[in-house]
Tab-separated table of C-alpha atoms and ligand atoms in Angstrom:
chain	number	residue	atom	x	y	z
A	1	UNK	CA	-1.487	-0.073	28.954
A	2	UNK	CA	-0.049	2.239	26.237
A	3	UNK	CA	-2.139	2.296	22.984
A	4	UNK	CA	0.009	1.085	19.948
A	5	UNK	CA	-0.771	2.876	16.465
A	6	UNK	CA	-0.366	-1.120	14.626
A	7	UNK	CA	-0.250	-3.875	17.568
A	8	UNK	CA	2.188	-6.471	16.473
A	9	UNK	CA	2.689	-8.171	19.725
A	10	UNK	CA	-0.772	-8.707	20.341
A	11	UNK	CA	-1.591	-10.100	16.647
A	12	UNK	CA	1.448	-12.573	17.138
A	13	UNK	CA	0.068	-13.591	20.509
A	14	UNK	CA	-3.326	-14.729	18.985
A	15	UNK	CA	-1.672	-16.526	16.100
A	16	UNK	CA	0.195	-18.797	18.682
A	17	UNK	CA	1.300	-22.006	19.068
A	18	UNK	CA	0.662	-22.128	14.932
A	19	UNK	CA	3.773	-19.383	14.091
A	20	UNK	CA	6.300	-21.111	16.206
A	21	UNK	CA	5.849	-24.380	15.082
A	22	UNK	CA	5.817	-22.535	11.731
A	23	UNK	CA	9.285	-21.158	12.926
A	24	UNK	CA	10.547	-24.522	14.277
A	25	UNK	CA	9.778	-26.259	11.117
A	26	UNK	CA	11.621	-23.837	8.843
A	27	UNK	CA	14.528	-23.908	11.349
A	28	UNK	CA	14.664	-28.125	11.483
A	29	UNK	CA	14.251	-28.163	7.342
A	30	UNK	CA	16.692	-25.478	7.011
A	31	UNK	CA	14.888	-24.161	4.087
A	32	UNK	CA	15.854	-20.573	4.857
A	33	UNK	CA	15.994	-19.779	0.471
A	34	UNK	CA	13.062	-20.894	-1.836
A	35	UNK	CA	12.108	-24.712	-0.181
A	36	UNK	CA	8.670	-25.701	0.162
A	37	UNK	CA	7.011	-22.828	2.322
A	38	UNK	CA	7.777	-20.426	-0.266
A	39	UNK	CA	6.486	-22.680	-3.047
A	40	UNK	CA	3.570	-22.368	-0.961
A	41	UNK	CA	3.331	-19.084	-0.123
A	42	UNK	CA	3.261	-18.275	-3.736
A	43	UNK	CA	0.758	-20.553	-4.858
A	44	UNK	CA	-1.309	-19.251	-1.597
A	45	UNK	CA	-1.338	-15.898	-2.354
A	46	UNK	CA	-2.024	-16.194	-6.725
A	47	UNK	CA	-5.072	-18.264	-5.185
A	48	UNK	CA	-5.684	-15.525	-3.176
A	49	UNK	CA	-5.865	-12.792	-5.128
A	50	UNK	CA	-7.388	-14.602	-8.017
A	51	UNK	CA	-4.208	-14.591	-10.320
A	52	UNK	CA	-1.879	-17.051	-12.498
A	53	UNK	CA	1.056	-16.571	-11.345
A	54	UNK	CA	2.947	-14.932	-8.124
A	55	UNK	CA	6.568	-14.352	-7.921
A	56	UNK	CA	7.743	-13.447	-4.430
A	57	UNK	CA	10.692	-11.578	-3.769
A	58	UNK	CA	12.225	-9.527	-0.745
A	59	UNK	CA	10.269	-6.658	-0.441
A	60	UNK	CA	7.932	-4.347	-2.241
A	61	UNK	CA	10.159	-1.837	-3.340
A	62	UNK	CA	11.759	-4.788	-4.958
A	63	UNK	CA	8.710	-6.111	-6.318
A	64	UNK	CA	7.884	-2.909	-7.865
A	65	UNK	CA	11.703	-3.008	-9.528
A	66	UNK	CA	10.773	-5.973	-10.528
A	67	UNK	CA	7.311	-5.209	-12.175
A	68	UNK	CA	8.716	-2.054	-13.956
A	69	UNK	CA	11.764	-3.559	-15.507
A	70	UNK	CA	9.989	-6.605	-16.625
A	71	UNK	CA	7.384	-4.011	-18.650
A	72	UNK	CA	10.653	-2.516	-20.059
A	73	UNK	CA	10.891	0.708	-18.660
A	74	UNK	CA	14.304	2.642	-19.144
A	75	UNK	CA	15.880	5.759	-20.101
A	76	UNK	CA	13.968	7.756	-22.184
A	77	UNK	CA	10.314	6.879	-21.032
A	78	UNK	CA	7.892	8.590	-18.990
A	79	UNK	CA	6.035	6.800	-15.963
A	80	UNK	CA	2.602	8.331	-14.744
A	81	UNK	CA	1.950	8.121	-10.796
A	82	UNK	CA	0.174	9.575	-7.770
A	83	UNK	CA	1.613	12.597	-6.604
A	84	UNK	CA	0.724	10.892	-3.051
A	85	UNK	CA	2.171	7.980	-2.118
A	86	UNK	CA	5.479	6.253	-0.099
A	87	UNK	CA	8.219	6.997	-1.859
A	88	UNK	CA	9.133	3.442	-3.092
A	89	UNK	CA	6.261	4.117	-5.803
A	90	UNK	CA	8.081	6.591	-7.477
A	91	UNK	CA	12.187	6.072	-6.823
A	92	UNK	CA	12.122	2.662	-8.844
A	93	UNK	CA	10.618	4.451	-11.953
A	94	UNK	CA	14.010	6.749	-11.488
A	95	UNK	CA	15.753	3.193	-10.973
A	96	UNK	CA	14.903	2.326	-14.359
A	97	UNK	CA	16.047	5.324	-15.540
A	98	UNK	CA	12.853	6.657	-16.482
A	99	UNK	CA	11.105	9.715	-16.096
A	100	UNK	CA	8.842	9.909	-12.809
A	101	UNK	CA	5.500	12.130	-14.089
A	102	UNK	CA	3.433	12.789	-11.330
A	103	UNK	CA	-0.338	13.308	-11.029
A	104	UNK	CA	-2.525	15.031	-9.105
A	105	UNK	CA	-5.013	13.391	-6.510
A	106	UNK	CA	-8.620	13.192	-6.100
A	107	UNK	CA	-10.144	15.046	-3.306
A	108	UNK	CA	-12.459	12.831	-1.538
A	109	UNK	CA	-10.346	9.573	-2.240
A	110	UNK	CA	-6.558	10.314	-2.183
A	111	UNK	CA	-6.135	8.231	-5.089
A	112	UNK	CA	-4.449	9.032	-8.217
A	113	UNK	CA	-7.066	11.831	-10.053
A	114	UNK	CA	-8.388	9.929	-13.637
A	115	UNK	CA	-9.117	13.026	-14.690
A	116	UNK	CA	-5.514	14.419	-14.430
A	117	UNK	CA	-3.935	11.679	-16.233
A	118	UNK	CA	-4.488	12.139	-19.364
A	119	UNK	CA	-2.830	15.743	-19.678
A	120	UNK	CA	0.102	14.284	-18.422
A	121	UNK	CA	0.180	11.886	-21.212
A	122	UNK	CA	3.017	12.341	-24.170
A	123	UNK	CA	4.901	11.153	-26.939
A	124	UNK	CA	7.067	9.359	-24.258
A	125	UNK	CA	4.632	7.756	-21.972
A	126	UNK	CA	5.037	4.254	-21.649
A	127	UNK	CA	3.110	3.220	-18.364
A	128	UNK	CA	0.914	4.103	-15.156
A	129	UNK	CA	1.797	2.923	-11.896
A	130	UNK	CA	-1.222	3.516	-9.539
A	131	UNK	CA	-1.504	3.004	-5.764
A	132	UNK	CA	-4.700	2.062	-3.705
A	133	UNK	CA	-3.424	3.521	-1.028
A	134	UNK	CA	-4.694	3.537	2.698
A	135	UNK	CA	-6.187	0.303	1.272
A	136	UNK	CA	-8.812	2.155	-0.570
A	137	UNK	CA	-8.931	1.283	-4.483
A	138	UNK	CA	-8.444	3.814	-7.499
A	139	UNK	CA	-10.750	4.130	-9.846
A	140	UNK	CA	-9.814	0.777	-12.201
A	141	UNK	CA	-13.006	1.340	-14.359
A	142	UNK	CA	-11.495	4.836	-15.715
A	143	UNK	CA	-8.071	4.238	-15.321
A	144	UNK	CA	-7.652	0.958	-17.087
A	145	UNK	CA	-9.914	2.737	-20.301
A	146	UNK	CA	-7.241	4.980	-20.524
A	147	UNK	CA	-4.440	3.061	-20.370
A	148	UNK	CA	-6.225	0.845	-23.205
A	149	UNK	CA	-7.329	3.480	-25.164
A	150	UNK	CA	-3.076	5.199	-25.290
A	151	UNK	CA	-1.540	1.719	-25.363
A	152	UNK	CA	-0.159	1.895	-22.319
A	153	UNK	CA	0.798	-0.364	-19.612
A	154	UNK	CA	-0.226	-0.441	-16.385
A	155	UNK	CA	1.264	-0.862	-12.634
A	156	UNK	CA	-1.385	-1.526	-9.554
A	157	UNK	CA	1.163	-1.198	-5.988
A	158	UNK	CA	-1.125	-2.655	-3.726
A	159	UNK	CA	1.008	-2.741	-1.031
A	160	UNK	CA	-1.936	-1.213	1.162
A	161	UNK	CA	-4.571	-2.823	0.063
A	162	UNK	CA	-4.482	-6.531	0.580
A	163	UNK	CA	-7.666	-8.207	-1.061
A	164	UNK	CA	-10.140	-4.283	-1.432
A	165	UNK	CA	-11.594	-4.479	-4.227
A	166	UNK	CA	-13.201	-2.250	-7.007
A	167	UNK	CA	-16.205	-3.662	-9.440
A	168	UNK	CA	-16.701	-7.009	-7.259
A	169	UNK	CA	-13.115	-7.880	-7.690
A	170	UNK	CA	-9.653	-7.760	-6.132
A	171	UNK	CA	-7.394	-5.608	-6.917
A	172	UNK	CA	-4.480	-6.687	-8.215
A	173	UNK	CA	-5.856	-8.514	-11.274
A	174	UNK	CA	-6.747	-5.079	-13.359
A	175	UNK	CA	-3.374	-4.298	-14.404
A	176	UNK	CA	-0.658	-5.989	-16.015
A	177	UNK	CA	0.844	-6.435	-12.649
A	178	UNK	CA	0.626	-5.655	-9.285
A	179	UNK	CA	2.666	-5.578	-6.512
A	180	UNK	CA	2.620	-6.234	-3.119
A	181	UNK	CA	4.216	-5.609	0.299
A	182	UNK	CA	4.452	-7.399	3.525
A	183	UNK	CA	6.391	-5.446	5.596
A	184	UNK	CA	5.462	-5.577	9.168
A	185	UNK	CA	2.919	-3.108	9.997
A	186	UNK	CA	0.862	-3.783	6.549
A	187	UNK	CA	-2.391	-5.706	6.199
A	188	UNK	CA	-0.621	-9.040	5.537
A	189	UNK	CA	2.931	-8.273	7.496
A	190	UNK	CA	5.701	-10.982	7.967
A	191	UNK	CA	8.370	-10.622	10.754
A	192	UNK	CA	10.963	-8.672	8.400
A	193	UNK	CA	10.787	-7.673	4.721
A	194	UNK	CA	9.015	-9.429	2.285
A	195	UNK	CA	7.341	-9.090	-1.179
A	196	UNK	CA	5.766	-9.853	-4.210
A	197	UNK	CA	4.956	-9.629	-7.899
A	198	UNK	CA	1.397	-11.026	-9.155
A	199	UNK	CA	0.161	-11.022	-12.675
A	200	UNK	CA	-1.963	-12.543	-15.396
A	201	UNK	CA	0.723	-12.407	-17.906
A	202	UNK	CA	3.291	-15.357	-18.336
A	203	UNK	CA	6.031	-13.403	-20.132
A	204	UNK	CA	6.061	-10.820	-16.972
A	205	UNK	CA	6.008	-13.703	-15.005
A	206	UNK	CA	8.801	-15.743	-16.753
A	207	UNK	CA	11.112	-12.521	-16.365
A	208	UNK	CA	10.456	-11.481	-13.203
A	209	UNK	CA	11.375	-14.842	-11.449
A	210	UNK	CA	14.552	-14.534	-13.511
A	211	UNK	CA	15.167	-11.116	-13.094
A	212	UNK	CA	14.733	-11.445	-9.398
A	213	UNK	CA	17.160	-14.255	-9.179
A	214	UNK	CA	20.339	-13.064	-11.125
A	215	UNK	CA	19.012	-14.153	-14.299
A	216	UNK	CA	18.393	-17.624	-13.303
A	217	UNK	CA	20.194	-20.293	-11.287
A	218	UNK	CA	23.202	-22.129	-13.532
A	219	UNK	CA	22.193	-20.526	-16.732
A	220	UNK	CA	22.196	-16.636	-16.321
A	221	UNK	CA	19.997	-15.718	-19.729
A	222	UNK	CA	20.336	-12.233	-18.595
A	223	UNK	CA	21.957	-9.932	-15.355
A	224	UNK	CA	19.505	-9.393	-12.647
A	225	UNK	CA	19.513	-8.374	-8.800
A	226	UNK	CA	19.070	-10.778	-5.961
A	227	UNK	CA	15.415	-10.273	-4.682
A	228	UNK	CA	14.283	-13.457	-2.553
A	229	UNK	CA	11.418	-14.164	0.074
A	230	UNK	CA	13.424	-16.214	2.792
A	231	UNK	CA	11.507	-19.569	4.176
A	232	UNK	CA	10.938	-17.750	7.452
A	233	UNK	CA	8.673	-14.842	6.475
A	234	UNK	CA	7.228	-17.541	3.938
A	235	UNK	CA	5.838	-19.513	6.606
A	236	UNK	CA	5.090	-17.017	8.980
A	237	UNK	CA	2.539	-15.463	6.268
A	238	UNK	CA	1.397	-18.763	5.223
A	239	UNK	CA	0.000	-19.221	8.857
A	240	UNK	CA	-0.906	-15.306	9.231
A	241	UNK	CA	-2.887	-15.205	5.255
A	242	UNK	CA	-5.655	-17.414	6.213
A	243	UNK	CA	-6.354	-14.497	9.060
A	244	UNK	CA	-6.176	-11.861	6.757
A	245	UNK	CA	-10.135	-12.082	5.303
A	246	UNK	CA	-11.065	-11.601	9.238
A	247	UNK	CA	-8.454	-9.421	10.279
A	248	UNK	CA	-9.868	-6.781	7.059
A	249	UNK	CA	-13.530	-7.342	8.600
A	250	UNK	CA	-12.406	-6.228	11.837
A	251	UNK	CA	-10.484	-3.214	10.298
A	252	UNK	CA	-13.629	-2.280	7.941
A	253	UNK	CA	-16.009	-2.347	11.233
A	254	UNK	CA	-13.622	-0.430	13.526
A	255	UNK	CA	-14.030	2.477	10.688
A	256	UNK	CA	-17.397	2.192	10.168
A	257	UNK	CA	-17.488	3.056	13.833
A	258	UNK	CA	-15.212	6.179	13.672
A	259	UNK	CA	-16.528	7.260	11.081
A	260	UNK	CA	-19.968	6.892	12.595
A	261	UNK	CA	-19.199	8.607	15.861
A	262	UNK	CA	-16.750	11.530	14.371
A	263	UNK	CA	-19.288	12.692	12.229
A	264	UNK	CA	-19.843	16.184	12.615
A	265	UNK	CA	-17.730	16.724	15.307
A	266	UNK	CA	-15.291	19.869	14.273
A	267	UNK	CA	-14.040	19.945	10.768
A	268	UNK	CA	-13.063	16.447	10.830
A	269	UNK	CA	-13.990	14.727	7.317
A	270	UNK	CA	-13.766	11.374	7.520
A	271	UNK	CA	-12.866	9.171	5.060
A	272	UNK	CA	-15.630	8.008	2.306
A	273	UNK	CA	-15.533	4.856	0.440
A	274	UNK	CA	-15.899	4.767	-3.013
A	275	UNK	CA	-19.136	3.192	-4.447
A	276	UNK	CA	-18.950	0.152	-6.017
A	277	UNK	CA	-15.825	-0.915	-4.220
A	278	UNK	CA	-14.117	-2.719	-0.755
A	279	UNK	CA	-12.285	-0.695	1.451
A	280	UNK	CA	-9.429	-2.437	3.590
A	281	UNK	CA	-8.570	0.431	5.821
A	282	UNK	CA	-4.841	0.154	5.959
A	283	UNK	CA	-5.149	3.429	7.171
A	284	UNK	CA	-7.871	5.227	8.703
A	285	UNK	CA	-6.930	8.977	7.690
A	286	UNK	CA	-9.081	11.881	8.924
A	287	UNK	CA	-8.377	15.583	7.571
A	288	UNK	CA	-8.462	18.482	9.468
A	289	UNK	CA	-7.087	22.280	9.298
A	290	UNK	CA	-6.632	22.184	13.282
A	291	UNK	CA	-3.909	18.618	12.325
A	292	UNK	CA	-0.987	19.602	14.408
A	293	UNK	CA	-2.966	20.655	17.401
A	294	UNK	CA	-5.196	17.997	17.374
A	295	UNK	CA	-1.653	15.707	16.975
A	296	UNK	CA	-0.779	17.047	19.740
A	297	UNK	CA	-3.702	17.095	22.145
A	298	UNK	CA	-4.493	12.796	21.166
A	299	UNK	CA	-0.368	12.305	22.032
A	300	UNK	CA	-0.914	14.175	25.562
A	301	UNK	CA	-3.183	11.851	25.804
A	302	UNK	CA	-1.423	8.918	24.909
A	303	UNK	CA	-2.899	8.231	21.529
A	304	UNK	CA	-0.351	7.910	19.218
A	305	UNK	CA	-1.228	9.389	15.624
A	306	UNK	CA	0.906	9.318	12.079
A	307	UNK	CA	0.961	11.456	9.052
A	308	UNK	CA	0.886	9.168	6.116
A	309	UNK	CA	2.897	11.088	4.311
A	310	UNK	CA	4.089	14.628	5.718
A	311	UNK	CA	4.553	15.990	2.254
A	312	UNK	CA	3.440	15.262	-1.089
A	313	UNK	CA	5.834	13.201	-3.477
A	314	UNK	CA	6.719	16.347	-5.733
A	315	UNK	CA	7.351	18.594	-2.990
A	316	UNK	CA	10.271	16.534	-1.381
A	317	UNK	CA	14.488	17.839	-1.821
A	318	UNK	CA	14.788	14.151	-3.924
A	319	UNK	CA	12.121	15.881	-6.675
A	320	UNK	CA	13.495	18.903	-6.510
A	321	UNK	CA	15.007	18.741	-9.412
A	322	UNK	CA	11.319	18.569	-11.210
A	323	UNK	CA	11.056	22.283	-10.378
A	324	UNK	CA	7.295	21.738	-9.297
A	325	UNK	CA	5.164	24.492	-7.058
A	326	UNK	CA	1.887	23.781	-4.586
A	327	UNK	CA	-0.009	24.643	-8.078
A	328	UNK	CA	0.638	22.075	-9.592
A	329	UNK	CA	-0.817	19.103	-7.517
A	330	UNK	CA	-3.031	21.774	-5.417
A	331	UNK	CA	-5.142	18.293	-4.248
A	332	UNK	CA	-2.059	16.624	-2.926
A	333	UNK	CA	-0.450	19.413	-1.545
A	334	UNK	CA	-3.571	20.472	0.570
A	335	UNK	CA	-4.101	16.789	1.765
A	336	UNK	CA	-0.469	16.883	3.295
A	337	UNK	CA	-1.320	19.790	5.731
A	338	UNK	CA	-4.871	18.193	6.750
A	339	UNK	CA	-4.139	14.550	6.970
A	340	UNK	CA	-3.812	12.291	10.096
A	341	UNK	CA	-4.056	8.644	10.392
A	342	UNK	CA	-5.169	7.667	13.709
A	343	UNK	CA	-5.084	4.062	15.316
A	344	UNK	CA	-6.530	1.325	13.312
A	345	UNK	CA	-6.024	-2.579	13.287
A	346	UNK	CA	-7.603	-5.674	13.799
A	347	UNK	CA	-6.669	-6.220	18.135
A	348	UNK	CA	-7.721	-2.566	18.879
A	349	UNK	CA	-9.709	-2.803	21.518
A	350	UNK	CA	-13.819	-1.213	21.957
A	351	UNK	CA	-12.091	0.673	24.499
A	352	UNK	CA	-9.443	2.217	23.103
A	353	UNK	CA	-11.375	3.611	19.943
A	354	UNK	CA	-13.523	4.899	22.740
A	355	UNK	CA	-11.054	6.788	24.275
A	356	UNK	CA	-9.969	8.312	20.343
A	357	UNK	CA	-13.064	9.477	19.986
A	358	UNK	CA	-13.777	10.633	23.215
A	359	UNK	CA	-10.557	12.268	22.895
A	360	UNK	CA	-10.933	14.068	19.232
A	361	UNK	CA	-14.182	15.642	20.904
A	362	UNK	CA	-12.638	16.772	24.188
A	363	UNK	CA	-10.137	18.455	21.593
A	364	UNK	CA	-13.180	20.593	19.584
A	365	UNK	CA	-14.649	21.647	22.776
A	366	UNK	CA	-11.834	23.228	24.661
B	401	PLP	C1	4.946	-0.207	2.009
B	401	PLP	C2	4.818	0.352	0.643
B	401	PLP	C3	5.717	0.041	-0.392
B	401	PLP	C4	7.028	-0.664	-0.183
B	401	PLP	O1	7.029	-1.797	0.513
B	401	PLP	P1	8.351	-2.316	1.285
B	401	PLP	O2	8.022	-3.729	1.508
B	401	PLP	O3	8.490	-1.509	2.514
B	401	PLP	O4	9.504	-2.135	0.369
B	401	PLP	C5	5.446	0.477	-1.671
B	401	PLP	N1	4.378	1.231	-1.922
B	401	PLP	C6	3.509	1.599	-0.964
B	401	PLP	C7	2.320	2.425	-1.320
B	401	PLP	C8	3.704	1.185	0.362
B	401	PLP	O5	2.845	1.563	1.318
C-alpha cells in the first residue's frame, strides 16, 4: 500500500459511524450557516484552548484578516513577521495595506528570531504577527516582553500548532489574538476550509464577529467581508476535536522515535524541542545539505517527502518589490535549501516509519 505524507482516509475511517451521523444530522437540520453545531464548535474550541471568546470564520487566511483589521492595521503601519512561514501570514498584512517587515529566524527552532525583532522596530511599527510553525512554539516569554515593553500588539497564527504549548500553557492565549486553521491536512482538519479567531479581549471579539459577517446581520454598523464556518465542517470538527489531545500524543511519540533512530546518521539534524515547551509536530522537518538527493532517493522508494516552504517569504517574485538579498535573513534563507518534512501523523503505521528510516540510512551508505 502506498505511504501517504498526511492519511486522511484512514483518520476518517477510525472516526466512523460518529462523522456521518454528524453529516446526516447537519443535512436533516439544514443548518448549513451558523445553527447549533457552530455555536458549538466555538464554545468547544475557546474551552479548548483556554480562551473567552472564539469567533469562527472560513478559513485561516481569513481569520488572520480578521485578527489584523480588528487591531487596526492599515496604510501607513509596519507589521513584524517570520521571514519563514506560508504565505497567508504575511499577504493579509499587505491586505490591510500595511507594511509587511520581515524577520529573521532562529537556527535551531525555525521560529521567528527574538533577537532580530527589535532592530526591525520603528516609528511605524504597530504589531507582531508570530507563527509556531511546524507546531513548535516561539519563544512567548521574550517575544511578548517586547511587544509590552514598545506598546505593541501582538498576532500568534497558530494554524500549526493546535494545543503546543510554551511555559505550561497553550498557545494561543499569549497574544492579543490568535488564529487558527483547519484546513484538511492540519492538526485539527475539517473536510474543506475552515477557521478561526480566539482571544481574551472582548472589543477584538465584538469586531471580529461583525467584521466577519458584513458588519452584522440587519444592522450593518460598519462594511465587512463574508467569512463563515459552514454547519458541515462545524460538526465534522466537533466529532474530530475530542481526538485531537490523542492524535498530538501519537504525533509527539512517532518523533521522538525518528528523532531517536536518525541520530547521527549523515548530516541529518533533527529537529529539537524547545525547553520549557510542547511540541505538536505538525511537521516533522529534518535538514540536510544532501535535501534534493535524499528527496529523491525516499520518492524511488515510495516515501513521499515535502518542503515546507521551498523558499523563504522575502525571497519570493510577490516580495520582490522589498529589494531584499540572502543577507538579510541568512537563517531563513539557509533553512530553505536544507529542509525536508518527511511523513508524520497520527495512523502512520510502526512499519512505515521503519521503512523511512531504514530508507534515510540506505541513502548515507550508498
Ligand atoms: C495553513 C496556514 C495558514 C492558512 O490557513 P488556511 O486555512 O489554509 O487559509 C496560515 N498560516 C500558516 C502558518 C499555515 O500553516
Amino acid at each position: 500500500m502506498a505511504m501517504h505524507f498526511v492519511d486522511l482516509k484512514a483518520q476518517h475511517d477510525s472516526l466512523q459511524p460518529e462523522l456521518g451521523d454528524a453529516i446526516a444530522r447537519v443535512i436533516s437540520e439544514s443548518s448549513f450557516i451558523r445553527g447549533g453545531d457552530v455555536e458549538a464548535f466555538e464554545a468547544n474550541f475557546a474551552r479548548l484552548i483556554g480562551v473567552n471568546r472564539c469567533i469562527s470564520c472560513a478559513n485561516g487566511t481569513d481569520a488572520l484578516y480578521i485578527a489584523l483589521r480588528a487591531l487596526g492595521a492599515g496604510p501607513g503601519d509596519e507589521v513584524i513577521t517570520t521571514a519563514h512561514s506560508w504565505i497567508s501570514t504575511s499577504e493579509t498584512i499587505t491586505q490591510t495595506g500595511a507594511r509587511v517587515v520581515f524577520c529573521d529566524t532562529e537556527l535551531d527552532y525555525f521560529c521567528i528570531d527574538p533577537a532580530a525583532i527589535e532592530s526591525k522596530i520603528t516609528p511605524r511599527t504597530k504589531g507582531i504577527v508570530v507563527v509556531h510553525l511546524y507546531g513548535q512554539s516561539v519563544d512567548m516569554a521574550r517575544v511578548v516582553e517586547i511587544a509590552k515593553r514598545h506598546g505593541l500588539w501582538l498576532i500568534e497564527d497558530s494554524a500549526q500548532a493546535h494545543l503546543a504549548e510554551f511555559g505550561g500553557r497553550n498557545i494561543g492565549t499569549f497574544g492579543d489574538v490568535a488564529t487558527f486553521s483547519f484546513y484538511p491536512g492540519k492538526n485539527l482538519g475539517a473536510m474543506g476550509d475552515a477557521g478561526c479567531v480566539v482571544t481574551n479581549r472582548e472589543d477584538i471579539a465584538n469586531f471580529a464577529s461583525l467584521f466577519a459577517r458584513h458588519g452584522g446581520k440587519n444592522d450593518h454598523v460598519m462594511e465587512g467581508i463574508c467569512s463563515r464556518m459552514d454547519g458541515l465542517q462545524a460538526a465534522i470538527l466537533n466529532v474530530k476535536m475530542k481526538r485531537l489531545v490523542g492524535w498530538n500524543e501519537i504525533r509527539r511519540r512517532l518523533a521522538a522515535q525518528y528523532t531517536e533512530q536518525l541520530a547521527g546518521v549523515g548530516d541529518i539534524v533533527t529537529p529539537p524541542t524547545r525547553p520549557n515547551s510542547v511540541h505538536v509536530f505538525h511537521l516533522y522537518v529534518v535538514r540536510t545539505k544532501k535535501r534534493d538527493a535524499l528527496r529523491d532517493f525516499l520518492l524511488a522508494r515510495g516515501i513521499p517527502t515535502v518542503i515546507n516552504y521551498p523558499r523563504a517569504l522575502p525571497f519570493y517574485n510577490a516580495y520582490s518589490y522589498l529589494g531584499h538579498s540572502p543577507v538579510d535573513f541568512p537563517v531563513a534563507y539557509q533553512h530553505a535549501q536544507e529542509i525536508l518534512s518527511l511523513p508524520l501523523h497520527p495512523f502512520l503505521t510502526q512499519d512505515e516509519l521503519i521503512l523511512v528510516v531504514g530508507s534515510v540510512r540506505e541513502f548515507y551508505q550508498q
